[in-house]
Short mmCIF file of C-alpha atoms in Angstrom, two decimals:
data_model
loop_
_atom_site.label_atom_id
_atom_site.label_comp_id
_atom_site.label_asym_id
_atom_site.label_seq_id
_atom_site.Cartn_x
_atom_site.Cartn_y
_atom_site.Cartn_z
CA MET R 4 -0.26 -0.24 0.34
CA GLN R 5 3.09 2.76 0.82
CA GLN R 6 4.36 1.89 -2.54
CA GLU R 7 1.07 3.14 -4.07
CA LEU R 8 0.44 6.22 -1.77
CA HIS R 9 4.32 7.38 -2.44
CA ALA R 10 2.81 7.70 -6.35
CA SER R 11 -0.23 9.44 -5.93
CA PRO R 12 -1.63 12.93 -6.92
CA LEU R 13 -1.28 13.35 -3.11
CA VAL R 14 2.27 13.42 -2.96
CA ALA R 15 3.14 15.39 -6.66
CA ASP R 16 4.57 11.96 -8.02
CA PRO R 17 5.19 14.14 -11.80
CA THR R 18 3.23 11.05 -13.48
CA HIS R 19 0.20 13.29 -12.27
CA LEU R 20 1.05 16.45 -12.52
CA GLY R 21 -0.41 17.13 -15.79
CA ARG R 22 -3.56 15.38 -15.04
CA ASP R 23 -7.00 16.67 -14.13
CA ALA R 24 -7.78 17.17 -10.80
CA VAL R 25 -10.72 19.52 -10.46
CA VAL R 26 -13.32 20.78 -13.07
CA GLY R 27 -14.57 24.14 -12.35
CA ALA R 28 -17.18 25.40 -14.06
CA THR R 29 -15.10 27.84 -16.44
CA GLU R 30 -11.20 25.82 -16.06
CA THR R 31 -9.73 22.53 -15.23
CA TRP R 32 -7.22 22.50 -12.53
CA THR R 33 -4.38 19.97 -12.96
CA TRP R 34 -2.44 18.49 -9.92
CA GLN R 35 -0.11 20.17 -10.43
CA GLN R 36 -1.91 23.87 -10.34
CA VAL R 37 -3.22 22.32 -6.77
CA HIS R 38 -0.21 21.59 -5.31
CA GLU R 39 1.17 25.23 -6.42
CA ALA R 40 -1.29 27.31 -5.43
CA SER R 41 -1.32 25.07 -2.10
CA ILE R 42 2.71 25.93 -1.87
CA ALA R 43 0.82 29.45 -2.14
CA LEU R 44 -1.43 29.29 0.49
CA ALA R 45 1.22 27.87 2.84
CA ARG R 46 3.37 30.15 3.06
CA ARG R 47 0.07 32.60 3.57
CA ILE R 48 -1.05 30.18 7.09
CA ARG R 49 2.53 28.98 8.33
CA GLY R 50 2.69 29.64 11.67
CA ALA R 51 -0.69 28.42 12.69
CA SER R 52 -1.01 25.14 14.63
CA ALA R 53 -4.54 24.44 13.42
CA VAL R 54 -6.46 25.00 10.51
CA CYS R 55 -10.62 24.86 10.86
CA ASN R 56 -11.36 24.27 7.02
CA LEU R 57 -14.65 25.94 5.95
CA CYS R 58 -14.52 25.90 2.16
CA SER R 59 -16.94 25.00 0.54
CA SER R 60 -15.99 24.37 -2.91
CA ARG R 61 -13.55 21.23 -3.76
CA LEU R 62 -11.16 23.37 -5.38
CA ALA R 63 -10.08 25.70 -1.97
CA PHE R 64 -10.79 23.05 0.20
CA LEU R 65 -8.15 20.21 -1.73
CA ILE R 66 -5.57 23.06 -2.10
CA THR R 67 -6.54 24.06 1.98
CA LEU R 68 -5.81 20.40 2.70
CA LEU R 69 -2.27 19.90 0.90
CA ALA R 70 -1.03 23.84 2.18
CA THR R 71 -1.85 22.26 6.17
CA LEU R 72 -0.15 18.95 5.65
CA ARG R 73 2.57 20.66 3.96
CA ASN R 74 2.85 23.14 7.07
CA GLY R 75 2.67 20.20 9.35
CA SER R 76 0.45 21.96 10.66
CA LEU R 77 -3.40 20.14 12.38
CA MET R 78 -6.57 20.58 9.51
CA VAL R 79 -10.04 20.60 12.10
CA LEU R 80 -13.32 20.02 10.94
CA PRO R 81 -15.96 21.66 12.70
CA PRO R 82 -19.27 19.47 13.73
CA SER R 83 -21.16 22.37 12.00
CA GLY R 84 -20.54 25.71 10.56
CA SER R 85 -22.38 27.94 14.31
CA ASP R 86 -20.77 30.01 16.12
CA ALA R 87 -20.22 28.15 18.95
CA ASP R 88 -18.57 25.66 16.95
CA ILE R 89 -16.22 27.66 15.30
CA ALA R 90 -15.98 29.29 18.23
CA ALA R 91 -14.89 25.81 20.24
CA VAL R 92 -12.58 25.40 17.41
CA LEU R 93 -10.82 28.90 17.97
CA ASN R 94 -10.42 28.04 21.69
CA ALA R 95 -9.41 24.39 22.10
CA GLN R 96 -5.49 25.38 20.84
CA PRO R 97 -3.49 28.22 20.47
CA ASP R 98 -2.12 29.86 16.88
CA THR R 99 -6.08 28.62 15.12
CA ILE R 100 -7.26 29.78 11.68
CA VAL R 101 -10.31 29.93 10.30
CA VAL R 102 -10.12 29.27 6.28
CA GLY R 103 -12.87 30.21 4.14
CA ASP R 104 -13.69 30.77 -0.16
CA ALA R 105 -17.19 32.72 0.38
CA ALA R 106 -16.89 35.77 -0.41
CA PRO R 107 -17.15 39.12 2.49
CA GLY R 108 -20.19 38.95 4.08
CA VAL R 109 -22.18 36.03 2.51
CA ASP R 110 -21.00 33.16 5.49
CA PRO R 111 -21.70 34.05 8.58
CA ALA R 112 -19.94 31.06 10.02
CA CYS R 113 -16.35 32.97 9.21
CA GLU R 114 -17.86 36.58 10.92
CA GLY R 115 -16.27 36.00 14.07
CA ALA R 116 -13.00 34.47 12.50
CA ILE R 117 -12.76 37.73 10.59
CA ARG R 118 -13.63 39.76 13.75
CA GLN R 119 -10.71 37.83 16.03
CA GLY R 120 -8.22 38.81 12.53
CA VAL R 121 -7.59 34.90 12.57
CA TYR R 122 -9.59 34.06 8.82
CA VAL R 123 -7.67 34.00 5.62
CA ALA R 124 -9.88 33.65 2.32
CA CYS R 125 -8.46 30.99 -0.03
CA ARG R 126 -10.12 31.80 -3.75
CA PRO R 127 -7.37 30.70 -5.71
CA GLU R 128 -7.32 32.06 -9.36
CA TRP R 129 -6.09 29.74 -12.31
CA LYS R 130 -2.91 30.36 -13.49
CA PRO R 131 -0.98 28.45 -15.85
CA CYS R 132 1.82 26.02 -14.56
CA SER R 133 5.34 27.49 -13.34
CA ALA R 134 6.80 24.91 -10.45
CA SER R 135 9.12 22.14 -11.67
CA PRO R 136 8.39 18.48 -10.37
CA ASN R 137 10.98 19.07 -8.33
CA ASP R 138 9.30 22.35 -6.42
CA LEU R 139 6.17 20.72 -6.26
CA VAL R 140 7.64 17.34 -4.80
CA TRP R 141 7.09 16.22 -0.75
CA GLN R 142 6.94 14.23 1.79
CA PRO R 143 4.02 13.96 4.22
CA ALA R 144 4.59 12.47 7.84
CA TRP R 145 2.57 9.82 7.08
CA ASP R 146 2.06 8.66 11.06
CA ALA R 147 0.99 12.19 12.32
CA VAL R 148 -2.30 13.02 13.12
CA ALA R 149 -3.52 14.79 10.44
CA VAL R 150 -7.19 15.87 10.18
CA LEU R 151 -9.47 16.60 13.28
CA LEU R 152 -12.90 15.61 12.51
CA HIS R 153 -15.77 15.64 14.92
CA THR R 154 -18.93 13.08 15.02
CA SER R 155 -22.63 13.90 13.92
CA GLY R 156 -23.83 14.34 17.55
CA THR R 157 -27.01 12.08 16.54
CA THR R 158 -26.78 10.65 20.14
CA GLY R 159 -25.01 13.19 21.86
CA ASP R 160 -22.49 16.02 21.65
CA PRO R 161 -19.72 15.79 19.06
CA GLN R 162 -16.74 14.41 19.67
CA PRO R 163 -13.41 14.40 18.62
CA GLN R 164 -11.82 11.76 15.64
CA PRO R 165 -8.39 12.64 15.41
CA LYS R 166 -6.83 10.69 11.80
CA THR R 167 -3.97 10.45 10.64
CA LEU R 168 -2.79 10.49 7.50
CA LEU R 169 -1.64 6.90 6.64
CA HIS R 170 -5.36 5.66 7.89
CA LEU R 171 -6.94 8.27 5.44
CA ALA R 172 -5.13 7.81 2.89
CA THR R 173 -4.89 3.43 3.03
CA GLY R 174 -8.72 3.90 3.63
CA ALA R 175 -9.28 5.54 0.26
CA LEU R 176 -6.93 2.36 -1.44
CA VAL R 177 -9.33 0.03 0.66
CA LEU R 178 -12.53 1.85 -0.63
CA GLY R 179 -11.13 2.02 -4.65
CA THR R 180 -10.80 -1.81 -4.12
CA ARG R 181 -13.75 -2.55 -2.81
CA LEU R 182 -15.61 0.05 -5.81
CA ALA R 183 -13.25 -2.20 -8.82
CA LYS R 184 -14.69 -5.23 -7.09
CA GLU R 185 -18.16 -4.01 -7.57
CA ILE R 186 -18.45 -2.19 -10.78
CA GLU R 187 -16.84 -2.96 -13.56
CA GLY R 188 -14.08 -0.94 -13.94
CA GLY R 189 -14.35 1.11 -10.65
CA LEU R 190 -12.78 4.78 -10.09
CA GLY R 191 -11.53 4.35 -13.85
CA GLY R 192 -14.67 3.63 -14.96
CA VAL R 193 -15.64 7.11 -14.50
CA ASP R 194 -14.34 10.52 -16.08
CA HIS R 195 -15.33 12.22 -12.80
CA LEU R 196 -16.47 12.34 -9.13
CA VAL R 197 -20.20 14.01 -8.38
CA CYS R 198 -20.35 14.72 -4.66
CA SER R 199 -24.06 16.59 -2.65
CA VAL R 200 -22.04 15.92 0.40
CA PRO R 201 -19.81 18.33 2.11
CA ALA R 202 -15.92 17.89 2.58
CA GLN R 203 -16.19 18.63 6.10
CA HIS R 204 -17.96 15.35 7.16
CA MET R 205 -16.31 11.89 7.61
CA PHE R 206 -18.04 10.23 3.91
CA GLY R 207 -17.50 13.27 1.88
CA LEU R 208 -13.91 13.72 3.09
CA GLU R 209 -13.26 9.87 2.24
CA CYS R 210 -15.35 10.10 -1.76
CA SER R 211 -14.93 13.56 -2.61
CA VAL R 212 -11.32 14.14 -1.72
CA MET R 213 -9.29 11.32 -0.44
CA LEU R 214 -10.28 9.08 -2.74
CA SER R 215 -9.11 11.79 -5.83
CA LEU R 216 -6.15 12.78 -3.95
CA VAL R 217 -5.07 8.52 -3.81
CA HIS R 218 -6.28 7.45 -6.95
CA GLY R 219 -6.55 10.82 -8.84
CA THR R 220 -10.05 10.76 -9.67
CA PRO R 221 -11.22 14.31 -10.75
CA VAL R 222 -13.54 15.85 -8.94
CA LEU R 223 -16.77 18.36 -10.23
CA ASP R 224 -15.63 21.53 -8.46
CA ARG R 225 -19.55 21.70 -7.25
CA ARG R 226 -21.63 20.13 -4.54
CA PRO R 227 -25.03 20.17 -5.91
CA LEU R 228 -28.21 19.74 -3.94
CA LEU R 229 -31.22 19.80 -5.81
CA PRO R 230 -32.10 17.56 -8.37
CA ALA R 231 -32.47 19.95 -11.31
CA ASP R 232 -28.95 21.24 -10.06
CA VAL R 233 -27.20 17.39 -9.94
CA ALA R 234 -29.03 16.52 -13.54
CA ALA R 235 -27.22 20.12 -14.86
CA ALA R 236 -23.91 19.08 -12.98
CA PHE R 237 -23.59 15.42 -14.58
CA ASP R 238 -24.48 17.35 -18.43
CA GLU R 239 -21.19 18.88 -17.63
CA ALA R 240 -19.25 16.24 -15.58
CA GLY R 241 -20.04 13.36 -18.29
CA ARG R 242 -19.81 9.92 -16.81
CA ALA R 243 -19.30 10.34 -13.50
CA ALA R 244 -20.16 8.74 -10.08
CA TRP R 245 -22.19 10.52 -7.57
CA ILE R 246 -21.77 10.69 -4.13
CA ALA R 247 -24.42 11.73 -1.90
CA THR R 248 -27.20 10.67 0.83
CA PRO R 249 -30.73 8.83 1.34
CA MET R 250 -32.21 12.40 1.03
CA HIS R 251 -30.36 13.38 -2.23
CA LEU R 252 -31.15 10.24 -3.73
CA ARG R 253 -35.36 10.33 -2.33
CA GLY R 254 -35.36 13.90 -3.86
CA LEU R 255 -34.40 12.81 -7.29
CA VAL R 256 -36.89 9.64 -7.58
CA ARG R 257 -39.68 12.17 -6.49
CA SER R 258 -38.40 14.38 -9.38
CA GLY R 259 -38.17 11.80 -12.68
CA ALA R 260 -34.86 13.18 -13.19
CA SER R 261 -32.51 11.30 -15.50
CA LEU R 262 -29.45 11.31 -14.62
CA PRO R 263 -27.78 9.18 -18.14
CA ALA R 264 -24.35 9.59 -17.51
CA CYS R 265 -24.28 8.53 -13.73
CA ALA R 266 -22.21 5.37 -14.00
CA TYR R 267 -23.19 4.74 -9.72
CA ALA R 268 -24.57 6.41 -6.93
CA ILE R 269 -22.27 5.83 -3.78
CA VAL R 270 -24.37 6.83 -0.41
CA SER R 271 -24.06 6.55 2.93
CA THR R 272 -24.71 9.03 5.93
CA MET R 273 -28.15 7.39 7.50
CA PRO R 274 -29.64 4.56 6.27
CA LEU R 275 -30.90 3.40 2.86
CA GLY R 276 -34.09 1.79 2.32
CA HIS R 277 -34.53 -1.19 0.16
CA ALA R 278 -37.38 0.64 -1.66
CA LEU R 279 -35.92 3.58 -2.23
CA ALA R 280 -32.93 1.98 -4.07
CA LEU R 281 -34.46 0.20 -5.92
CA GLN R 282 -36.82 3.24 -7.59
CA PHE R 283 -33.36 4.79 -7.63
CA GLU R 284 -31.66 2.11 -9.99
CA GLN R 285 -34.99 1.72 -12.20
CA LEU R 286 -35.17 4.76 -13.15
CA LEU R 287 -31.30 5.84 -13.27
CA ALA R 288 -30.38 2.27 -14.82
CA ALA R 289 -27.52 2.48 -12.65
CA PRO R 290 -26.54 0.36 -9.40
CA VAL R 291 -26.38 1.97 -5.96
CA LEU R 292 -24.19 1.36 -2.85
CA GLU R 293 -24.59 1.26 0.25
CA ILE R 294 -21.40 2.52 2.77
CA TYR R 295 -21.35 1.36 6.26
CA GLY R 296 -18.94 2.85 8.84
CA SER R 297 -18.42 6.09 11.11
CA THR R 298 -16.73 8.85 11.90
CA GLU R 299 -14.18 6.65 14.17
CA THR R 300 -13.47 4.49 11.20
CA GLY R 301 -14.05 5.74 7.49
CA ALA R 302 -15.94 3.00 5.77
CA LEU R 303 -16.15 -0.26 7.28
CA ALA R 304 -18.69 -2.43 4.72
CA MET R 305 -20.77 -2.35 1.61
CA ARG R 306 -24.01 -3.43 -0.11
CA ARG R 307 -26.03 -3.06 -3.25
CA THR R 308 -29.31 -2.09 -1.20
CA ALA R 309 -31.59 -2.49 -4.27
CA ARG R 310 -30.52 -6.96 -3.60
CA GLU R 311 -28.59 -7.41 -0.78
CA THR R 312 -29.88 -7.18 2.96
CA ARG R 313 -26.70 -8.54 4.53
CA TRP R 314 -23.17 -6.19 4.58
CA SER R 315 -19.66 -7.58 3.30
CA PRO R 316 -17.14 -5.92 5.25
CA LEU R 317 -14.09 -4.18 2.83
CA ASP R 318 -10.91 -5.45 2.60
CA GLY R 319 -8.89 -6.00 6.06
CA VAL R 320 -12.05 -5.20 7.87
CA SER R 321 -13.05 -7.75 10.36
CA LEU R 322 -16.32 -6.79 13.32
CA ASP R 323 -16.65 -8.89 16.11
CA PRO R 324 -19.74 -8.48 18.57
CA VAL R 325 -19.64 -8.60 22.42
CA GLU R 326 -22.20 -7.30 24.60
CA GLY R 327 -24.52 -4.47 23.06
CA ALA R 328 -22.10 -3.79 20.35
CA THR R 329 -19.11 -4.43 17.65
CA LEU R 330 -15.32 -4.58 17.85
CA GLY R 331 -14.21 -3.44 14.84
CA ARG R 332 -10.56 -4.05 13.34
CA GLY R 333 -8.92 -2.77 10.10
CA ALA R 334 -6.11 -1.24 8.50
CA HIS R 335 -7.19 2.30 8.30
CA PHE R 336 -8.08 3.43 11.45
CA ALA R 337 -6.98 3.12 15.03
CA SER R 338 -8.53 -0.77 15.90
CA PRO R 339 -9.87 -1.63 17.92
CA VAL R 340 -12.83 0.80 17.77
CA GLN R 341 -15.96 -0.24 19.43
CA LEU R 342 -19.08 0.71 17.87
CA LEU R 343 -22.51 1.21 19.15
CA ASP R 344 -24.01 -1.49 16.46
CA GLU R 345 -25.30 -3.98 17.24
CA ILE R 346 -24.30 -7.06 14.38
CA VAL R 347 -24.59 -10.77 13.08
CA VAL R 348 -22.22 -12.16 11.89
CA GLU R 349 -21.86 -15.06 9.54
CA ALA R 350 -19.44 -17.45 8.90
CA ASN R 351 -18.32 -16.09 5.59
CA GLY R 352 -17.76 -12.52 7.10
CA PHE R 353 -20.99 -11.51 6.11
CA PHE R 354 -23.56 -9.68 8.71
CA THR R 355 -26.55 -8.26 9.72
CA LEU R 356 -27.26 -5.14 11.15
CA LEU R 357 -28.89 -5.11 14.26
CA GLY R 358 -29.22 -1.47 15.09
CA ARG R 359 -27.84 0.06 18.26
CA GLN R 360 -28.39 -0.15 22.01
CA ALA R 361 -29.37 3.78 22.59
CA ASP R 362 -31.47 3.72 19.04
CA LEU R 363 -33.70 1.43 21.09
CA VAL R 364 -37.06 2.25 22.11
CA LYS R 365 -39.25 0.43 24.71
CA ILE R 366 -43.23 0.74 25.12
CA ALA R 367 -45.76 -0.71 27.14
CA GLY R 368 -42.94 -3.80 27.03
CA ARG R 369 -41.99 -3.95 23.20
CA ARG R 370 -38.88 -3.00 21.81
CA ALA R 371 -37.97 -1.04 18.38
CA SER R 372 -34.83 0.60 16.47
CA LEU R 373 -36.14 4.14 15.86
CA ALA R 374 -33.37 4.02 12.73
CA GLY R 375 -35.78 1.10 11.42
CA LEU R 376 -38.61 2.76 12.17
CA ASN R 377 -37.46 5.96 10.26
CA LEU R 378 -36.77 3.82 7.45
CA LEU R 379 -40.17 2.99 6.64
CA LEU R 380 -40.81 6.44 6.80
CA GLN R 381 -38.84 7.10 3.27
CA ASP R 382 -41.95 5.12 2.08
CA LEU R 383 -44.32 6.49 4.31
CA PRO R 384 -46.91 8.62 1.52
CA GLY R 385 -47.27 12.46 1.82
CA LEU R 386 -44.63 12.65 3.80
CA GLY R 387 -42.05 15.55 2.84
CA ASP R 388 -39.56 14.73 5.61
CA GLY R 389 -39.82 13.26 9.01
CA VAL R 390 -39.00 10.88 12.03
CA PHE R 391 -39.85 9.21 14.92
CA TYR R 392 -39.23 10.80 18.41
CA LEU R 393 -39.99 9.50 22.38
CA PRO R 394 -39.64 12.33 24.37
CA ALA R 395 -37.17 11.98 27.03
CA THR R 396 -39.63 12.94 29.74
CA GLY R 397 -38.97 9.87 31.76
CA ASN R 398 -43.03 8.78 32.08
CA PRO R 399 -43.30 4.90 31.39
CA THR R 400 -46.39 5.69 29.38
CA GLU R 401 -44.53 7.92 27.22
CA ARG R 402 -45.00 7.19 22.95
CA LEU R 403 -43.77 8.42 20.50
CA CYS R 404 -44.67 11.63 18.36
CA LEU R 405 -43.87 12.43 14.58
CA ILE R 406 -42.12 15.58 14.16
CA TYR R 407 -42.05 16.14 10.14
CA SER R 408 -42.15 19.10 7.47
CA GLY R 409 -44.19 19.91 4.44
CA PRO R 410 -47.46 19.65 3.44
CA PRO R 411 -49.66 18.79 6.67
CA LEU R 412 -50.05 15.17 6.99
CA GLU R 413 -53.73 13.04 7.53
CA ARG R 414 -53.35 11.20 10.79
CA ALA R 415 -56.17 8.98 10.25
CA ALA R 416 -54.48 7.90 7.02
CA VAL R 417 -50.86 7.91 8.28
CA ARG R 418 -51.91 5.73 11.20
CA ARG R 419 -53.52 3.38 9.14
CA TRP R 420 -50.21 3.03 6.35
CA LEU R 421 -48.58 2.53 9.79
CA ARG R 422 -50.47 0.43 11.72
CA ALA R 423 -50.02 -2.03 9.02
CA ARG R 424 -46.42 -1.58 8.84
CA LEU R 425 -45.77 -1.86 12.71
CA ASP R 426 -46.77 -2.76 16.15
CA PRO R 427 -49.42 -0.51 17.14
CA VAL R 428 -47.82 0.75 20.34
CA PHE R 429 -45.08 2.64 18.26
CA LEU R 430 -48.23 4.10 16.58
CA PRO R 431 -46.96 8.49 16.89
CA ARG R 432 -49.17 9.94 19.85
CA ASP R 433 -48.68 13.30 18.84
CA PHE R 434 -47.59 15.13 14.99
CA ILE R 435 -45.69 17.97 15.59
CA ARG R 436 -45.43 19.88 11.76
CA ILE R 437 -42.64 22.16 11.58
CA ASP R 438 -41.33 24.49 8.78
CA ARG R 439 -37.93 23.06 8.14
CA MET R 440 -36.41 20.04 9.90
CA PRO R 441 -33.03 20.84 11.16
CA ARG R 442 -31.10 18.18 8.98
CA SER R 443 -27.74 18.80 8.72
CA GLU R 444 -25.55 18.96 5.79
CA THR R 445 -24.96 15.49 6.04
CA GLY R 446 -29.11 14.75 6.43
CA LYS R 447 -28.29 13.99 10.15
CA LEU R 448 -30.38 15.34 12.94
CA ARG R 449 -28.62 16.13 16.20
CA LEU R 450 -30.55 14.85 19.02
CA HIS R 451 -30.69 18.32 20.87
CA SER R 452 -31.86 19.86 17.37
CA LEU R 453 -35.21 17.80 18.05
CA ASP R 454 -35.43 17.84 21.68
CA LEU R 455 -35.53 21.93 20.78
CA ALA R 456 -38.31 20.86 18.54
CA TYR R 457 -40.46 18.96 20.81
CA SER R 458 -39.86 21.91 23.43
CA ASP R 459 -41.23 24.79 20.83
CA TRP R 460 -44.03 22.65 20.23
CA GLN R 461 -45.22 21.87 23.43
CA ALA R 462 -44.76 26.02 24.82
CA ALA R 463 -46.61 26.84 21.83
CA ALA R 464 -49.28 24.01 22.44
CA ARG R 465 -49.79 24.91 26.04
CA PRO R 466 -52.36 27.25 25.41
CA GLN R 467 -54.69 24.77 23.86
CA ARG R 468 -54.19 21.59 26.67
CA GLY R 469 -57.63 21.67 27.96
CA LYS R 470 -59.12 21.82 24.41
CA ARG R 471 -56.86 18.96 22.40
CA SER R 472 -58.27 19.53 19.55
CA ALA R 473 -56.04 18.40 16.49
CA VAL R 474 -55.29 21.62 15.14
CA ALA R 475 -53.51 22.43 18.81
CA ARG R 476 -51.62 19.02 17.74
CA GLU R 477 -50.54 20.10 14.67
CA ARG R 478 -49.27 23.76 14.91
CA ALA R 479 -46.18 24.47 13.51
CA VAL R 480 -42.82 25.72 15.40
CA ALA R 481 -41.92 29.05 13.74
#
């Protein structure tokens, strides 16, 4: 593996320098130009012990990452761009700076850093190549902690997760090997990567940054979100792989848009339902590969969800059940790692995912997984977006709520549809309609955000408690 990494675009190997790296709206950047820009940025940020990378474009993110690595600094990827999360990053250690690519006054996440004088703008301009290969070559500190990511906070506060460059690069090698087994040609069978996930998330970092750095596959310098934007991106990119979340797939399927240039989709960040995967494959005539992994480990296993329910571990990965959890081992993360998910492993190494203890709810003596219940909602007719939520009241008779956004739902029709598919004790007692589900850029929901939505609904509904009217129970949270 080390030999492959030493011949990769990551270290400015001469065989890659003239090849495409990032495809922009007006220019295509080669690996040589990307490395030249990283050297220029490295001079500007020299002396920073840590660099908080808020760049939204793939080009600026990639340049900032390489500049940080060349300087031997730590790159920090915050759990979000909120003032609190950025402040926490800046306060974690001295001499931390923030690098972003938004125009002044556009990105609120950068305002605090600008006020403190620790903001550096990275808005690269395309220039002809000038440096020689000898000027660009470098040797990374492979075993040093290079990147600090954070967990999503879906079950609590986000937790920091340090990564060495060797772990991240090895993960890209392992993932690329698996893609070649699943799809004829693998990464070599596509011209570009189109990514709808931010690079600050582990899934986005793995698939839109590290895959490109290690295998040399060019990435489109856009993050299309809406179906029309995705279709336009594929029109520009040619034959490409789409890196997305189930939410993106759901939007595309509902729109009926066609992506004739999509070779395959790689999906993660939340469970993908079989029905949605099948609908996508029928619409696009392209396979959907779902990744199982975590921020702590990166990708661990893969399946073609439209055809398979079991997961197959990536090469070198082993997963062993322990009481209420799973121990994961692999070459691309610090092993072993205890995962909160419970699995059933077969003799051939394939496994079935049961869920996690923290995700289980017990109502009237019955147990269910919230993730499994929420997966069911992907097929609920008329639902814009929503999740089941169990208020943390400690009341033994507490029941689930349905927190959702989009058009108002007819309670009786929803309950009939759900009753045919789950135990009646898990039918939602309250329907809480809000303006917008507080999802992160990767589609995840922080538990704190759901707690807040429920508290706001309670406060709004309290004056009407005596009436117990359906109108009051459907009140939208402003």
